[in-house]
């Protein structure tokens, strides 16, 4: 990789720039991931995959609001045994790190899904302990510190690849949860997943999503995410990846200054297209140059100085 001021290292993964495709609304196909890489992403994260295939919820699963998207897809996925084929194929065509997001309904399920993904070539795993609306997984796991610690420990024991842990904002103290994950061996924290939300149709007087409640993403949640990153940075030493409402270079810089080593982008792809990664990176590069910084690393957590 050509060295430049945008290069970052996250738990041993070398990224050409600090923008990463967030696990979330995009599908699984290798072609989709490839288009995101062509759009300039420094790494990509798949949608969450579990041990068994899941259909997810009935439509509508996404609703556009004035301030962002609310989704409740219900973790639809083909199951890890099918998905390993996508991972293998993706590894032959993508020239950026491939991170596979996994979920489970028990510690063992997280570990087994992680092991199968790593065995197929995933460069790292992201544990989804933060989906806000599927029972007995996601945030129900991430909110229980004993279970969370065991999920992380078992996943770490099952793979030799870096393990990231994606946290929910819908908690009293996200920094405490990050500390639990770090003590259990997490290599990096992703902050944050979507904010629990809902929308009601005034005409039908009914919730719009088939699942009624979902998770809000997009610009509205950026200040919440920046605050979460700031708090987590004060408590853990492992890298943090900021996620929530990144739309332009200023958003990315704000996350870096709060303590993130990289940022994930998801919802902005819907409005700006895959090239949003290039636009954000190039804006960060111009900012670093203008301010006289030689690398992204130099501004990580800079807002914490007294
Ligand atoms: C979903 O599949 O419903 C979204 C997953 C998540 O929010 O983590």
CSV table of C-alpha atoms and ligand atoms in Angstrom, one decimal:
chain,number,residue,atom,x,y,z
A,1,UNK,CA,0.0,0.0,0.0
A,2,UNK,CA,1.3,3.5,-0.9
A,3,UNK,CA,2.0,5.3,2.3
A,4,UNK,CA,0.2,8.6,2.8
A,5,UNK,CA,-1.3,10.7,5.6
A,6,UNK,CA,-4.7,8.9,5.4
A,7,UNK,CA,-3.3,5.4,6.2
A,8,UNK,CA,-4.6,3.9,9.4
A,9,UNK,CA,-3.9,0.7,11.3
A,10,UNK,CA,-6.9,-0.7,13.3
A,11,UNK,CA,-5.9,-3.6,15.5
A,12,UNK,CA,-3.4,-4.8,12.9
A,13,UNK,CA,-5.6,-4.1,9.8
A,14,UNK,CA,-3.9,-1.7,7.4
A,15,UNK,CA,-6.4,0.7,5.7
A,16,UNK,CA,-5.5,3.1,2.9
A,17,UNK,CA,-7.9,5.6,4.4
A,18,UNK,CA,-10.1,5.8,7.6
A,19,UNK,CA,-13.5,5.2,5.9
A,20,UNK,CA,-15.3,1.9,6.3
A,21,UNK,CA,-18.6,0.6,4.9
A,22,UNK,CA,-20.9,0.1,8.0
A,23,UNK,CA,-22.7,-3.1,8.4
A,24,UNK,CA,-26.3,-2.4,7.7
A,25,UNK,CA,-28.7,-1.6,5.0
A,26,UNK,CA,-26.8,-2.8,2.0
A,27,UNK,CA,-27.1,-6.4,0.7
A,28,UNK,CA,-24.5,-9.1,0.7
A,29,UNK,CA,-23.4,-9.4,-2.9
A,30,UNK,CA,-19.7,-9.2,-3.8
A,31,UNK,CA,-20.7,-6.8,-6.6
A,32,UNK,CA,-22.1,-4.4,-4.1
A,33,UNK,CA,-19.1,-4.6,-1.9
A,34,UNK,CA,-16.9,-4.1,-4.9
A,35,UNK,CA,-18.8,-0.9,-5.9
A,36,UNK,CA,-18.2,0.4,-2.4
A,37,UNK,CA,-14.4,-0.3,-2.7
A,38,UNK,CA,-14.4,1.5,-6.1
A,39,UNK,CA,-16.2,4.4,-4.2
A,40,UNK,CA,-13.1,4.6,-2.1
A,41,UNK,CA,-13.8,2.7,1.2
A,42,UNK,CA,-10.7,1.7,3.1
A,43,UNK,CA,-12.4,-1.5,4.4
A,44,UNK,CA,-15.9,-3.0,4.2
A,45,UNK,CA,-18.1,-4.7,6.7
A,46,UNK,CA,-20.8,-7.1,5.6
A,47,UNK,CA,-24.4,-7.2,6.9
A,48,UNK,CA,-24.7,-9.3,10.0
A,49,UNK,CA,-24.8,-13.0,9.5
A,50,UNK,CA,-25.8,-15.7,11.9
A,51,UNK,CA,-25.6,-19.5,12.1
A,52,UNK,CA,-29.0,-20.2,10.5
A,53,UNK,CA,-30.7,-18.5,7.5
A,54,UNK,CA,-33.2,-15.8,8.6
A,55,UNK,CA,-35.9,-14.3,6.5
A,56,UNK,CA,-36.2,-11.1,8.5
A,57,UNK,CA,-39.3,-9.1,9.0
A,58,UNK,CA,-42.1,-8.4,6.5
A,59,UNK,CA,-42.1,-5.1,4.6
A,60,UNK,CA,-42.0,-2.2,5.4
A,61,UNK,CA,-38.6,-2.6,6.9
A,62,UNK,CA,-37.2,0.9,6.2
A,63,UNK,CA,-38.9,4.3,6.6
A,64,UNK,CA,-37.5,7.6,5.6
A,65,UNK,CA,-38.1,10.4,8.2
A,66,UNK,CA,-37.2,14.1,8.0
A,67,UNK,CA,-34.0,13.4,9.9
A,68,UNK,CA,-32.8,10.0,8.8
A,69,UNK,CA,-33.8,6.4,8.1
A,70,UNK,CA,-35.4,4.0,10.6
A,71,UNK,CA,-34.8,0.4,9.8
A,72,UNK,CA,-36.0,-2.9,11.2
A,73,UNK,CA,-34.9,-5.5,8.7
A,74,UNK,CA,-34.8,-8.3,11.3
A,75,UNK,CA,-31.3,-9.5,10.5
A,76,UNK,CA,-32.2,-11.2,7.2
A,77,UNK,CA,-29.3,-13.3,6.0
A,78,UNK,CA,-28.6,-16.6,4.3
A,79,UNK,CA,-26.8,-18.2,7.2
A,80,UNK,CA,-23.0,-18.5,7.6
A,81,UNK,CA,-22.7,-21.9,5.8
A,82,UNK,CA,-24.1,-20.3,2.7
A,83,UNK,CA,-22.4,-17.0,3.3
A,84,UNK,CA,-18.9,-18.5,3.4
A,85,UNK,CA,-19.0,-18.7,-0.4
A,86,UNK,CA,-19.6,-15.0,-0.6
A,87,UNK,CA,-16.6,-14.4,1.8
A,88,UNK,CA,-14.3,-16.6,-0.3
A,89,UNK,CA,-15.4,-14.9,-3.5
A,90,UNK,CA,-15.1,-11.4,-2.0
A,91,UNK,CA,-11.6,-12.2,-0.9
A,92,UNK,CA,-10.5,-12.9,-4.5
A,93,UNK,CA,-11.8,-9.6,-5.8
A,94,UNK,CA,-11.6,-7.0,-3.0
A,95,UNK,CA,-8.3,-5.3,-2.3
A,96,UNK,CA,-9.3,-3.9,1.1
A,97,UNK,CA,-9.8,-5.6,4.4
A,98,UNK,CA,-13.1,-7.6,4.6
A,99,UNK,CA,-14.8,-7.5,8.0
A,100,UNK,CA,-17.7,-9.9,8.6
A,101,UNK,CA,-20.4,-8.8,11.1
A,102,UNK,CA,-21.8,-11.8,13.1
A,103,UNK,CA,-24.6,-12.2,15.5
A,104,UNK,CA,-25.9,-15.2,17.6
A,105,UNK,CA,-28.5,-16.2,20.1
A,106,UNK,CA,-25.9,-17.5,22.5
A,107,UNK,CA,-22.2,-17.2,23.2
A,108,UNK,CA,-21.5,-20.4,21.3
A,109,UNK,CA,-23.4,-19.2,18.2
A,110,UNK,CA,-21.4,-15.9,18.0
A,111,UNK,CA,-18.2,-17.9,18.3
A,112,UNK,CA,-19.1,-20.5,15.7
A,113,UNK,CA,-20.3,-17.9,13.2
A,114,UNK,CA,-17.1,-16.0,13.8
A,115,UNK,CA,-15.0,-19.1,13.4
A,116,UNK,CA,-16.7,-20.0,10.1
A,117,UNK,CA,-16.3,-16.5,8.7
A,118,UNK,CA,-12.6,-16.4,9.7
A,119,UNK,CA,-12.1,-19.8,8.2
A,120,UNK,CA,-13.5,-18.5,4.9
A,121,UNK,CA,-11.0,-15.6,4.9
A,122,UNK,CA,-12.6,-12.7,6.8
A,123,UNK,CA,-9.8,-10.3,7.9
A,124,UNK,CA,-11.7,-9.4,11.1
A,125,UNK,CA,-15.0,-9.9,12.8
A,126,UNK,CA,-17.4,-7.4,14.1
A,127,UNK,CA,-19.7,-8.8,16.8
A,128,UNK,CA,-23.2,-7.3,16.5
A,129,UNK,CA,-24.2,-6.9,20.2
A,130,UNK,CA,-26.3,-3.9,19.4
A,131,UNK,CA,-29.2,-4.6,17.0
A,132,UNK,CA,-32.0,-2.8,18.8
A,133,UNK,CA,-35.0,-4.8,17.9
A,134,UNK,CA,-34.4,-8.6,17.5
A,135,UNK,CA,-35.2,-10.6,20.6
A,136,UNK,CA,-32.5,-12.6,22.4
A,137,UNK,CA,-29.6,-11.2,20.4
A,138,UNK,CA,-28.0,-7.8,19.5
A,139,UNK,CA,-28.5,-5.2,22.3
A,140,UNK,CA,-30.1,-7.8,24.6
A,141,UNK,CA,-26.6,-9.4,24.6
A,142,UNK,CA,-24.7,-6.1,24.7
A,143,UNK,CA,-26.6,-4.8,27.7
A,144,UNK,CA,-25.7,-7.7,29.9
A,145,UNK,CA,-22.1,-7.3,30.9
A,146,UNK,CA,-21.6,-11.0,32.0
A,147,UNK,CA,-23.1,-12.3,28.7
A,148,UNK,CA,-21.2,-9.7,26.7
A,149,UNK,CA,-17.9,-10.6,28.3
A,150,UNK,CA,-18.5,-14.3,27.6
A,151,UNK,CA,-19.5,-13.6,23.9
A,152,UNK,CA,-16.3,-11.7,23.4
A,153,UNK,CA,-14.1,-14.2,25.2
A,154,UNK,CA,-15.6,-17.1,23.2
A,155,UNK,CA,-15.3,-15.3,19.9
A,156,UNK,CA,-11.7,-14.4,20.7
A,157,UNK,CA,-10.9,-18.0,21.6
A,158,UNK,CA,-12.5,-19.2,18.3
A,159,UNK,CA,-10.5,-17.0,15.9
A,160,UNK,CA,-7.0,-15.6,15.4
A,161,UNK,CA,-8.3,-12.5,13.6
A,162,UNK,CA,-9.1,-9.2,15.2
A,163,UNK,CA,-12.5,-9.0,16.9
A,164,UNK,CA,-14.4,-5.6,16.9
A,165,UNK,CA,-17.5,-5.1,19.1
A,166,UNK,CA,-20.3,-2.9,17.9
A,167,UNK,CA,-22.1,-1.2,20.8
A,168,UNK,CA,-25.6,0.2,21.1
A,169,UNK,CA,-26.2,3.8,22.2
A,170,UNK,CA,-29.5,2.9,24.0
A,171,UNK,CA,-27.8,2.3,27.3
A,172,UNK,CA,-27.0,4.3,30.5
A,173,UNK,CA,-23.2,4.1,30.3
A,174,UNK,CA,-21.7,3.1,27.0
A,175,UNK,CA,-18.1,3.5,28.3
A,176,UNK,CA,-18.7,0.9,31.0
A,177,UNK,CA,-19.9,-1.5,28.3
A,178,UNK,CA,-16.9,-0.7,26.2
A,179,UNK,CA,-14.6,-1.4,29.2
A,180,UNK,CA,-16.3,-4.8,29.7
A,181,UNK,CA,-15.7,-5.7,26.0
A,182,UNK,CA,-12.1,-4.5,26.1
A,183,UNK,CA,-11.3,-6.5,29.3
A,184,UNK,CA,-12.8,-9.6,27.7
A,185,UNK,CA,-10.3,-9.2,24.8
A,186,UNK,CA,-12.0,-7.0,22.2
A,187,UNK,CA,-9.5,-5.6,19.7
A,188,UNK,CA,-11.6,-2.5,18.8
A,189,UNK,CA,-15.0,-0.9,19.6
A,190,UNK,CA,-17.4,0.3,17.0
A,191,UNK,CA,-19.6,3.1,18.4
A,192,UNK,CA,-22.5,3.2,17.6
A,193,UNK,CA,-25.3,1.1,16.2
A,194,UNK,CA,-28.7,2.7,15.5
A,195,UNK,CA,-30.8,4.6,18.0
A,196,UNK,CA,-34.1,2.8,19.0
A,197,UNK,CA,-36.9,4.7,17.2
A,198,UNK,CA,-40.3,4.5,15.6
A,199,UNK,CA,-42.6,6.3,13.2
A,200,UNK,CA,-46.4,6.4,13.1
A,201,UNK,CA,-48.5,7.1,10.0
A,202,UNK,CA,-50.9,9.9,10.8
A,203,UNK,CA,-53.5,8.7,8.2
A,204,UNK,CA,-53.7,5.0,9.2
A,205,UNK,CA,-52.8,5.8,12.9
A,206,UNK,CA,-50.5,2.8,12.8
A,207,UNK,CA,-46.8,2.2,13.3
A,208,UNK,CA,-45.2,2.2,9.8
A,209,UNK,CA,-42.6,-0.5,10.2
A,210,UNK,CA,-44.0,-4.1,10.3
A,211,UNK,CA,-41.9,-4.6,13.5
A,212,UNK,CA,-43.3,-1.3,14.8
A,213,UNK,CA,-39.9,-0.2,16.3
A,214,UNK,CA,-36.5,0.0,14.6
A,215,UNK,CA,-33.2,1.8,14.6
A,216,UNK,CA,-32.6,5.4,13.5
A,217,UNK,CA,-29.5,6.1,11.4
A,218,UNK,CA,-28.2,9.2,9.6
A,219,UNK,CA,-27.4,12.7,10.4
A,220,UNK,CA,-29.7,13.0,13.4
A,221,UNK,CA,-27.7,10.5,15.4
A,222,UNK,CA,-24.2,12.0,14.8
A,223,UNK,CA,-24.1,14.1,17.9
A,224,UNK,CA,-25.1,11.1,20.0
A,225,UNK,CA,-22.4,9.0,18.3
A,226,UNK,CA,-19.7,11.6,18.7
A,227,UNK,CA,-20.6,11.9,22.5
A,228,UNK,CA,-20.4,8.1,22.8
A,229,UNK,CA,-17.0,7.9,21.0
A,230,UNK,CA,-15.8,10.7,23.3
A,231,UNK,CA,-16.9,8.8,26.4
A,232,UNK,CA,-15.5,5.5,25.3
A,233,UNK,CA,-12.1,7.1,24.4
A,234,UNK,CA,-11.8,8.2,28.0
A,235,UNK,CA,-12.2,4.7,29.3
A,236,UNK,CA,-10.5,2.2,26.9
A,237,UNK,CA,-7.2,2.0,25.2
A,238,UNK,CA,-8.2,-0.1,22.2
A,239,UNK,CA,-9.1,1.6,18.9
A,240,UNK,CA,-12.6,3.0,18.4
A,241,UNK,CA,-14.4,3.2,15.1
A,242,UNK,CA,-17.0,6.0,14.9
A,243,UNK,CA,-20.3,5.2,13.3
A,244,UNK,CA,-23.5,7.3,13.0
A,245,UNK,CA,-24.4,10.0,10.5
A,246,UNK,CA,-21.1,10.5,8.7
A,247,UNK,CA,-22.0,12.4,5.6
A,248,UNK,CA,-19.0,14.7,4.9
A,249,UNK,CA,-15.3,15.2,5.9
A,250,UNK,CA,-16.3,17.5,8.8
A,251,UNK,CA,-18.3,14.7,10.4
A,252,UNK,CA,-15.4,12.3,10.0
A,253,UNK,CA,-12.9,14.8,11.5
A,254,UNK,CA,-15.3,15.4,14.4
A,255,UNK,CA,-15.3,11.6,15.1
A,256,UNK,CA,-11.5,11.5,14.9
A,257,UNK,CA,-11.1,14.4,17.2
A,258,UNK,CA,-13.5,12.7,19.7
A,259,UNK,CA,-11.2,9.6,19.7
A,260,UNK,CA,-12.1,7.4,16.7
A,261,UNK,CA,-9.3,5.9,14.6
A,262,UNK,CA,-11.6,5.5,11.7
A,263,UNK,CA,-15.3,6.1,10.7
A,264,UNK,CA,-18.0,3.9,9.2
A,265,UNK,CA,-20.4,5.2,6.6
A,266,UNK,CA,-23.8,3.7,5.9
A,267,UNK,CA,-26.9,5.8,5.5
A,268,UNK,CA,-25.1,8.5,3.5
A,269,UNK,CA,-24.6,6.0,0.6
A,270,UNK,CA,-28.3,6.2,0.0
A,271,UNK,CA,-28.2,9.9,-0.7
A,272,UNK,CA,-24.6,10.4,-1.9
A,273,UNK,CA,-23.8,7.1,-3.6
A,274,UNK,CA,-20.6,5.0,-3.2
A,275,UNK,CA,-18.3,7.9,-4.0
A,276,UNK,CA,-19.1,9.4,-0.6
A,277,UNK,CA,-16.1,7.4,0.7
A,278,UNK,CA,-13.7,9.2,-1.7
A,279,UNK,CA,-15.3,12.6,-1.0
A,280,UNK,CA,-15.0,12.1,2.8
A,281,UNK,CA,-11.3,10.9,2.6
A,282,UNK,CA,-10.2,13.6,0.3
A,283,UNK,CA,-11.8,16.2,2.5
A,284,UNK,CA,-10.0,14.7,5.6
A,285,UNK,CA,-6.8,14.7,3.6
A,286,UNK,CA,-7.2,18.4,2.7
A,287,UNK,CA,-8.0,19.3,6.4
A,288,UNK,CA,-4.9,17.4,7.7
A,289,UNK,CA,-2.7,19.2,5.1
A,290,UNK,CA,-4.2,22.6,5.8
A,291,UNK,CA,-3.6,22.1,9.6
A,292,UNK,CA,-0.1,20.8,9.2
A,293,UNK,CA,-0.8,17.2,10.4
A,294,UNK,CA,1.2,14.3,8.8
A,295,UNK,CA,-1.2,11.5,9.6
A,296,UNK,CA,-4.8,10.8,10.8
A,297,UNK,CA,-3.2,9.4,14.0
A,298,UNK,CA,-2.1,12.8,15.0
A,299,UNK,CA,-5.7,14.0,15.5
A,300,UNK,CA,-7.2,11.0,17.1
A,301,UNK,CA,-8.6,12.1,20.4
A,302,UNK,CA,-7.2,15.6,20.0
A,303,UNK,CA,-10.3,17.2,21.5
A,304,UNK,CA,-9.5,15.6,24.9
A,305,UNK,CA,-6.4,17.8,25.6
A,306,UNK,CA,-6.9,20.2,28.5
B,1,LIG,C1,-31.4,-5.4,10.9
B,1,LIG,O1,-31.1,-6.3,10.2
B,1,LIG,O2,-32.6,-5.3,11.3
B,1,LIG,C2,-30.4,-4.3,11.4
B,1,LIG,C3,-29.3,-4.9,12.1
B,1,LIG,C4,-28.8,-4.0,13.2
B,1,LIG,O3,-29.4,-2.9,13.5
B,1,LIG,O4,-27.8,-4.3,13.8
